Coordinates of C-alpha atoms and ligand atoms in Angstrom, one line a residue:
X1 CA -37.0 -18.9 12.9
X2 CA -34.0 -20.2 11.5
X3 CA -31.0 -17.9 12.0
X4 CA -28.3 -17.4 9.2
X5 CA -25.0 -19.0 10.9
X6 CA -22.8 -17.8 8.4
X7 CA -20.1 -15.1 9.7
X8 CA -21.1 -11.4 9.2
X9 CA -18.9 -8.8 7.4
X10 CA -19.4 -5.3 7.2
X11 CA -18.1 -3.3 4.1
X12 CA -17.7 0.3 4.5
X13 CA -18.2 1.6 1.0
X14 CA -19.6 0.7 -2.4
X15 CA -16.6 -1.2 -4.1
X16 CA -15.9 -3.3 -7.3
X17 CA -18.5 -6.2 -7.3
X18 CA -15.6 -8.9 -7.6
X19 CA -15.2 -8.8 -3.7
X20 CA -18.7 -8.8 -2.8
X21 CA -19.6 -11.7 -5.1
X22 CA -17.1 -13.6 -3.2
X23 CA -18.0 -12.7 0.0
X24 CA -21.9 -13.3 -0.4
X25 CA -21.3 -17.0 -0.8
X26 CA -20.0 -17.6 2.8
X27 CA -20.8 -14.4 4.8
X28 CA -23.6 -12.4 5.7
X29 CA -22.7 -9.2 4.0
X30 CA -23.9 -5.7 5.3
X31 CA -22.5 -2.7 3.5
X32 CA -22.5 1.0 3.4
X33 CA -23.4 0.6 -0.2
X34 CA -22.7 4.6 -1.4
X35 CA -20.1 6.2 -2.9
X36 CA -19.5 8.8 -0.4
X37 CA -17.5 8.4 2.8
X38 CA -19.1 6.5 5.6
X39 CA -20.1 8.8 8.5
X40 CA -18.2 7.7 11.8
X41 CA -21.3 7.0 13.7
X42 CA -22.5 4.7 10.4
X43 CA -19.1 3.0 10.9
X44 CA -19.6 2.2 14.7
X45 CA -23.0 1.0 13.9
X46 CA -22.0 -1.1 11.1
X47 CA -19.0 -3.0 12.8
X48 CA -21.2 -4.1 15.8
X49 CA -21.3 -7.7 16.2
X50 CA -19.5 -8.7 12.8
X51 CA -16.9 -11.0 12.4
X52 CA -14.9 -9.0 9.6
X53 CA -14.6 -5.8 8.5
X54 CA -14.0 -4.8 4.9
X55 CA -12.7 -1.1 5.1
X56 CA -10.8 1.5 3.2
X57 CA -8.1 3.8 3.5
X58 CA -10.5 6.6 4.4
X59 CA -11.8 4.8 7.5
X60 CA -10.2 5.5 10.5
X61 CA -10.1 1.9 12.3
X62 CA -9.2 2.8 16.0
X63 CA -9.7 1.6 19.3
X64 CA -13.5 3.0 19.5
X65 CA -14.3 1.0 16.2
X66 CA -12.4 -2.0 17.8
X67 CA -14.5 -1.7 21.1
X68 CA -17.8 -1.3 19.4
X69 CA -17.1 -4.3 17.1
X70 CA -17.0 -6.7 19.8
X71 CA -14.7 -9.3 20.6
X72 CA -15.9 -11.7 17.9
X73 CA -14.2 -9.6 15.4
X74 CA -11.8 -11.8 13.7
X75 CA -10.1 -9.6 11.2
X76 CA -9.6 -6.0 9.7
X77 CA -9.1 -6.1 5.9
X78 CA -8.4 -3.0 4.2
X79 CA -8.7 -2.4 0.4
X80 CA -5.8 -0.8 0.1
X81 CA -1.8 -1.2 0.3
X82 CA -1.6 1.6 2.9
X83 CA -2.6 0.9 6.5
X84 CA -1.6 3.9 8.4
X85 CA -5.4 4.4 9.1
X86 CA -5.6 1.5 11.3
X87 CA -4.4 1.1 14.7
X88 CA -2.1 -1.8 14.1
X89 CA -0.7 -1.9 17.9
X90 CA -4.2 -2.0 18.9
X91 CA -5.1 -4.9 16.8
X92 CA -2.0 -6.8 17.6
X93 CA -2.9 -6.6 21.2
X94 CA -6.4 -8.4 20.4
X95 CA -5.0 -10.7 18.1
X96 CA -6.7 -9.4 14.9
X97 CA -5.0 -10.1 11.9
X98 CA -5.0 -7.1 9.3
X99 CA -5.2 -7.8 5.6
X100 CA -3.9 -5.3 3.0
X101 CA -3.8 -5.5 -0.8
X102 CA -0.4 -5.3 -1.9
X103 CA 1.1 -6.1 -5.5
X104 CA -2.5 -5.9 -7.2
X105 CA -2.0 -2.2 -7.4
X106 CA 1.6 -1.8 -8.1
X107 CA 1.5 -1.3 -11.9
X108 CA -1.4 0.9 -12.1
X109 CA 0.4 3.3 -9.3
X110 CA 3.9 3.2 -11.0
X111 CA 2.0 4.3 -14.3
X112 CA 0.4 7.2 -12.4
X113 CA 3.6 8.1 -10.7
X114 CA 5.1 8.2 -14.5
X115 CA 2.3 10.4 -15.5
X116 CA 2.7 12.8 -12.9
X117 CA 6.4 12.8 -13.9
X118 CA 6.1 13.3 -17.4
X119 CA 3.2 16.0 -16.8
X120 CA 5.2 17.9 -14.4
X121 CA 8.6 17.7 -16.2
X122 CA 7.0 19.0 -19.5
X123 CA 4.8 21.6 -17.8
X124 CA 1.7 20.0 -19.3
X125 CA -0.6 21.9 -16.7
X126 CA 1.0 25.4 -18.0
X127 CA 0.8 24.2 -21.5
X128 CA -2.9 23.3 -21.4
X129 CA -3.7 26.5 -20.0
X130 CA -2.0 28.4 -22.6
X131 CA -4.0 26.6 -25.2
X132 CA -7.4 27.2 -23.1
X133 CA -6.5 31.0 -22.4
X134 CA -5.2 31.9 -25.8
X135 CA -1.7 32.7 -24.4
X136 CA -0.3 30.4 -26.7
X137 CA 1.0 32.9 -29.3
X138 CA 3.0 30.7 -31.9
X139 CA 5.3 27.8 -32.0
X140 CA 8.2 28.9 -30.0
X141 CA 11.8 27.9 -30.0
X142 CA 12.4 29.0 -26.4
X143 CA 9.0 28.6 -24.8
X144 CA 7.5 26.2 -22.4
X145 CA 10.8 24.4 -22.4
X146 CA 10.9 21.4 -19.6
X147 CA 13.3 19.1 -18.3
X148 CA 13.2 15.7 -19.9
X149 CA 14.0 12.2 -18.0
X150 CA 16.7 11.7 -20.6
X151 CA 19.8 11.7 -18.9
X152 CA 18.2 12.8 -15.6
X153 CA 19.0 11.7 -12.1
X154 CA 15.9 10.2 -10.2
X155 CA 15.6 10.0 -6.7
X156 CA 13.2 7.5 -5.1
X157 CA 12.3 7.7 -1.5
X158 CA 11.4 4.0 -0.6
X159 CA 12.3 1.5 -3.1
X160 CA 9.4 -0.7 -2.4
X161 CA 7.0 -2.6 -4.7
X162 CA 5.8 0.5 -6.4
X163 CA 9.3 2.5 -6.2
X164 CA 10.9 -0.4 -8.1
X165 CA 8.1 -0.6 -10.7
X166 CA 8.5 3.2 -11.2
X167 CA 12.2 2.7 -11.4
X168 CA 11.9 -0.1 -14.3
X169 CA 9.8 2.3 -16.0
X170 CA 12.3 4.9 -15.8
X171 CA 15.1 2.9 -17.3
X172 CA 13.3 3.1 -20.8
X173 CA 13.2 6.7 -20.7
X174 CA 16.9 6.9 -20.6
X175 CA 17.7 8.3 -17.1
X176 CA 21.1 8.2 -16.5
X177 CA 21.0 7.6 -12.6
X178 CA 18.7 6.0 -10.1
X179 CA 19.2 6.7 -6.5
X180 CA 17.0 5.6 -3.4
X181 CA 16.7 6.2 0.1
X182 CA 15.0 4.3 2.9
X183 CA 15.2 2.6 5.9
X184 CA 17.2 -0.2 4.4
X185 CA 18.7 -1.1 1.3
X186 CA 16.5 -3.0 -1.3
X187 CA 17.5 -6.4 -2.3
X188 CA 16.1 -5.6 -5.8
X189 CA 17.8 -2.3 -6.5
X190 CA 20.3 -4.3 -8.5
X191 CA 17.6 -4.9 -11.1
X192 CA 17.3 -1.5 -11.9
X193 CA 21.2 -0.4 -11.0
X194 CA 19.8 2.0 -8.3
X195 CA 22.2 3.2 -5.5
X196 CA 21.3 3.3 -2.0
X197 CA 22.0 7.0 -0.7
X198 CA 21.4 8.7 2.3
X199 CA 18.2 11.0 2.1
X200 CA 20.2 14.3 2.0
X201 CA 22.4 13.0 -0.9
X202 CA 19.2 11.9 -2.7
X203 CA 17.6 15.6 -2.4
X204 CA 20.8 17.2 -3.3
X205 CA 21.6 15.3 -6.5
X206 CA 18.3 14.3 -8.0
X207 CA 16.6 16.1 -10.7
X208 CA 13.4 14.3 -9.8
X209 CA 12.4 13.3 -6.5
X210 CA 9.5 10.8 -5.9
X211 CA 7.9 9.9 -2.8
X212 CA 7.2 6.2 -2.8
X213 CA 7.5 5.2 0.8
X214 CA 4.8 4.4 3.4
X215 CA 3.7 6.7 5.7
X216 CA 5.0 6.0 9.2
X217 CA 5.3 7.9 12.4
X218 CA 8.9 8.6 11.7
X219 CA 8.4 10.1 8.2
X220 CA 5.5 12.4 8.8
X221 CA 6.2 15.8 7.2
X222 CA 9.7 14.5 5.8
X223 CA 9.5 16.9 2.9
X224 CA 9.7 20.0 4.5
X225 CA 11.4 23.4 4.2
X226 CA 15.0 21.9 5.0
X227 CA 14.5 19.1 2.3
X228 CA 13.3 21.6 0.1
X229 CA 15.9 23.7 0.5
X230 CA 18.4 21.0 -0.2
X231 CA 17.0 20.4 -3.8
X232 CA 18.2 21.9 -6.9
X233 CA 16.2 24.7 -8.1
X234 CA 15.4 22.6 -11.4
X235 CA 14.1 19.8 -8.9
X236 CA 10.7 18.2 -9.6
X237 CA 8.8 16.6 -6.7
X238 CA 6.3 13.9 -7.3
X239 CA 4.2 12.2 -4.3
X240 CA 2.0 9.1 -5.0
X241 CA 2.7 8.0 -1.5
X242 CA 0.7 9.7 1.2
X243 CA 0.1 13.5 1.8
X244 CA 1.3 13.3 5.5
X245 CA 5.0 13.0 3.9
X246 CA 4.8 16.6 3.2
X247 CA 4.5 19.9 4.7
X248 CA 2.2 21.7 2.3
X249 CA 2.9 24.9 3.5
X250 CA 6.6 24.6 2.8
X251 CA 6.0 23.0 -0.4
X252 CA 4.0 25.9 -1.4
X253 CA 6.7 28.4 -0.4
X254 CA 9.4 26.3 -2.1
X255 CA 7.3 26.5 -5.5
X256 CA 6.3 29.9 -5.2
X257 CA 9.7 31.3 -4.6
X258 CA 11.4 29.2 -7.2
X259 CA 13.3 26.9 -4.8
X260 CA 12.0 24.1 -6.7
X261 CA 10.6 23.8 -10.3
X262 CA 7.6 22.0 -9.7
X263 CA 5.5 19.2 -8.0
X264 CA 3.2 16.5 -8.9
X265 CA 1.0 15.4 -6.0
X266 CA -1.6 12.4 -6.2
X267 CA -2.1 12.6 -2.4
X268 CA -2.6 15.5 -0.1
X269 CA -3.4 16.2 3.4
X270 CA -6.2 16.6 4.0
X271 CA -8.0 14.6 1.3
X272 CA -9.8 16.2 -0.5
X273 CA -7.5 19.2 -0.7
X274 CA -9.5 22.3 -0.1
X275 CA -10.3 24.2 -3.0
X276 CA -9.0 27.1 -1.7
X277 CA -5.7 25.6 -1.0
X278 CA -2.7 27.9 -2.0
X279 CA -1.3 25.1 -3.9
X280 CA -4.1 25.0 -6.5
X281 CA -3.1 28.6 -7.5
X282 CA 0.2 27.5 -8.7
X283 CA 1.0 26.7 -12.2
X284 CA 3.8 24.6 -11.5
X285 CA 1.9 22.0 -9.2
X286 CA -0.1 19.7 -10.5
X287 CA -2.8 18.0 -8.0
X288 CA -4.5 14.8 -8.6
X289 CA -7.6 13.2 -6.3
X290 CA -5.7 10.1 -5.1
X291 CA -6.2 8.0 -8.2
X292 CA -3.0 6.0 -8.3
X293 CA -4.5 2.9 -8.1
X294 CA -7.6 3.8 -10.3
X295 CA -7.6 1.5 -12.9
X296 CA -10.6 -1.0 -13.4
X297 CA -8.3 -3.8 -13.3
X298 CA -6.3 -2.6 -9.9
X299 CA -9.3 -1.9 -8.2
X300 CA -11.4 -4.9 -9.1
X301 CA -8.2 -7.2 -7.8
X302 CA -7.8 -5.0 -4.7
X303 CA -11.7 -5.8 -3.9
X304 CA -11.3 -9.2 -4.6
X305 CA -8.1 -9.6 -2.7
X306 CA -9.6 -8.1 0.5
X307 CA -12.3 -10.7 0.2
X308 CA -10.0 -13.5 -0.1
X309 CA -8.1 -11.9 3.0
X310 CA -11.6 -12.2 5.0
X311 CA -12.4 -15.6 3.8
X312 CA -9.1 -16.6 4.8
X313 CA -9.0 -15.1 8.4
X314 CA -12.4 -16.1 9.1
X315 CA -11.5 -19.5 8.1
X316 CA -14.3 -20.2 5.9
X317 CA -12.2 -21.5 3.2
X318 CA -12.2 -25.2 2.8
X319 CA -9.7 -25.2 0.5
X320 CA -7.0 -27.6 1.7
X321 CA -4.2 -25.2 0.9
X322 CA -5.1 -22.8 3.6
X323 CA -2.8 -22.8 6.7
X324 CA -3.3 -21.1 10.0
X325 CA -0.5 -19.4 11.6
X326 CA -1.1 -17.7 14.9
X327 CA -4.2 -16.0 13.8
X328 CA -2.4 -15.2 10.7
X329 CA -3.0 -17.0 7.6
X330 CA -0.3 -18.8 5.4
X331 CA -1.3 -20.6 2.2
X332 CA 1.2 -23.0 1.1
X333 CA 0.1 -24.2 -2.1
X334 CA 1.9 -24.0 -5.3
X335 CA 2.0 -20.4 -5.3
X336 CA 2.2 -17.5 -3.0
X337 CA 0.7 -14.4 -2.3
X338 CA 0.8 -11.2 0.0
X339 CA 1.4 -10.2 3.3
X340 CA 0.9 -7.7 5.6
X341 CA 2.8 -6.7 9.1
X342 CA 1.9 -10.0 10.3
X343 CA 0.1 -11.8 7.9
X344 CA 1.4 -14.1 4.9
X345 CA -0.8 -15.3 2.4
X346 CA 0.4 -17.9 -0.2
X347 CA -2.6 -18.7 -2.1
X348 CA -3.8 -18.0 -5.5
X349 CA -2.4 -14.8 -7.2
X350 CA 0.9 -13.3 -7.2
X351 CA 4.3 -14.3 -6.5
X352 CA 6.0 -17.9 -6.8
X353 CA 6.5 -19.7 -3.6
X354 CA 9.9 -20.7 -4.8
X355 CA 12.6 -17.9 -3.7
X356 CA 10.2 -15.5 -2.5
X357 CA 10.5 -13.5 0.4
X358 CA 7.5 -13.5 3.3
X359 CA 7.4 -10.8 5.8
X360 CA 6.1 -11.7 9.1
X361 CA 5.6 -9.0 11.5
X362 CA 8.6 -6.9 11.3
X363 CA 11.1 -9.5 10.7
X364 CA 11.9 -11.1 7.4
X365 CA 11.3 -14.6 6.6
X366 CA 11.7 -16.8 3.8
X367 CA 9.6 -19.1 2.3
X368 CA 10.8 -21.3 0.0
X369 CA 9.6 -24.3 -1.6
X370 CA 8.7 -26.4 1.5
X371 CA 10.7 -24.3 3.9
X372 CA 9.4 -21.7 6.1
X373 CA 11.4 -19.7 8.5
X374 CA 9.5 -17.8 10.9
X375 CA 12.3 -16.7 13.3
X376 CA 14.1 -18.9 15.7
X377 CA 13.2 -22.6 16.8
X378 CA 13.6 -25.2 14.2
X379 CA 11.2 -28.0 14.0
X380 CA 11.5 -30.8 11.5
X381 CA 8.3 -31.5 9.5
X382 CA 8.2 -34.4 7.1
X383 CA 11.4 -33.4 5.3
X384 CA 10.0 -29.8 5.5
X385 CA 11.9 -27.6 7.7
X386 CA 9.8 -25.1 9.6
X387 CA 11.4 -22.4 11.7
X388 CA 9.1 -21.0 14.0
X389 CA 9.0 -17.8 15.9
X390 CA 9.4 -18.4 19.7
X391 CA 6.7 -15.8 20.6
X392 CA 3.9 -17.1 18.4
X393 CA 3.2 -19.7 21.1
X394 CA -0.1 -21.2 20.0
X395 CA 0.8 -21.3 16.5
X396 CA -0.6 -23.5 13.9
X397 CA 1.0 -24.4 10.8
X398 CA -0.7 -26.4 7.8
X399 CA 1.6 -27.5 5.2
X400 CA 0.4 -28.4 1.6
X401 CA 0.6 -32.3 2.8
X402 CA -1.3 -31.8 5.9
X403 CA 1.3 -32.8 8.4
X404 CA 1.1 -32.2 11.9
X405 CA 3.6 -30.2 13.5
X406 CA 4.7 -30.5 16.9
X407 CA 1.4 -31.4 18.4
X408 CA -0.3 -28.4 16.8
X409 CA -2.1 -30.1 14.5
X410 CA -3.8 -29.4 11.4
X411 CA -6.2 -31.0 9.2
Ligands
LIG501 O1 -2.9 2.5 -0.3 C1 -3.5 2.5 -1.3 O2 -4.0 1.4 -1.7 C2 -3.5 3.3 -2.3 O3 -3.1 4.8 -2.0 C3 -4.7 3.5 -2.9 O4 -4.4 4.1 -4.3

């Protein structure tokens, strides 16, 4: 009996068809084809012997999963921009590139952040309840007053892709000042006139405080009693990042006691939030079920990008613009793409190659025209210059023109 020689991919959920359709051409696809979360034992069963894993932010991808998968596993690609559910250091140890889906969900998530900001600032939950329970007496000049965005100071914790997109929206609402905090200054801050400030300054001076950063071991529980105590009593806190950023007991106390005025959460810890969570008893706390990227367009694009990542890492793409870079994929075509901790795509969707910044691993590298900077060590390449990271030893770089690089050839 003839065996199917195509690589195998396991998909951990029913996802928008676009990604699956792409994969079906090149892979033997198996799938947890349901809308509920895959049980851990099914995940372990599904990954066994596959070349690629297409997973979601709800799947914990740890050492056990990697062990169970086996040494042929070439890549793990998550249909999400966040990847804290994946043990990245374990993947690095095993040279398994991890793909993710930045950019394609930025606008959708920024919209949802704005929705929460507007809904909480104008007290929509209370207002709707008043209509529904009959406590709306009459139009009342001093009733249901909120704090508008007009003239407000907004503090954004994490001015990354989503934070920046939110800041752009905020400008059209007439905010007077945008401040932001984070590990380092953002090169895009000038576009929105955002000022880099300390976390404490941001807490003390902002009317609205937005959690837009990714969750790391360092910022778990960042928004705790100490942080809420520093906020204005009129402050509104919105989180569309990850629930783990917030100490929810402390948030409850701050909202209940009037330490802060309101909160809008698209993310909680855990998810789903138990229906007996005290947060749900509060009229000044609006909780959504993690729907930041839930638009048809964004979810479809996330599914497609995840599939493209898998195709790239499994080297099934015979498109000549695909380049390999130490287990990471670099597409150097006319346009660029996305990146993860140690992956760069320069392929068919997203950013312009020219002038764009590519992050490889934790260091920043530029990719500009035909110049790739990957840390130190300069190698000339047919008029192009390639700076290679010294610790990526068996690196393969394929440039557009298909030139060999220092013996590590190419196509
Ligand atoms: O990490 C992500 O992709 C988002 O949280 C999904 O909305």
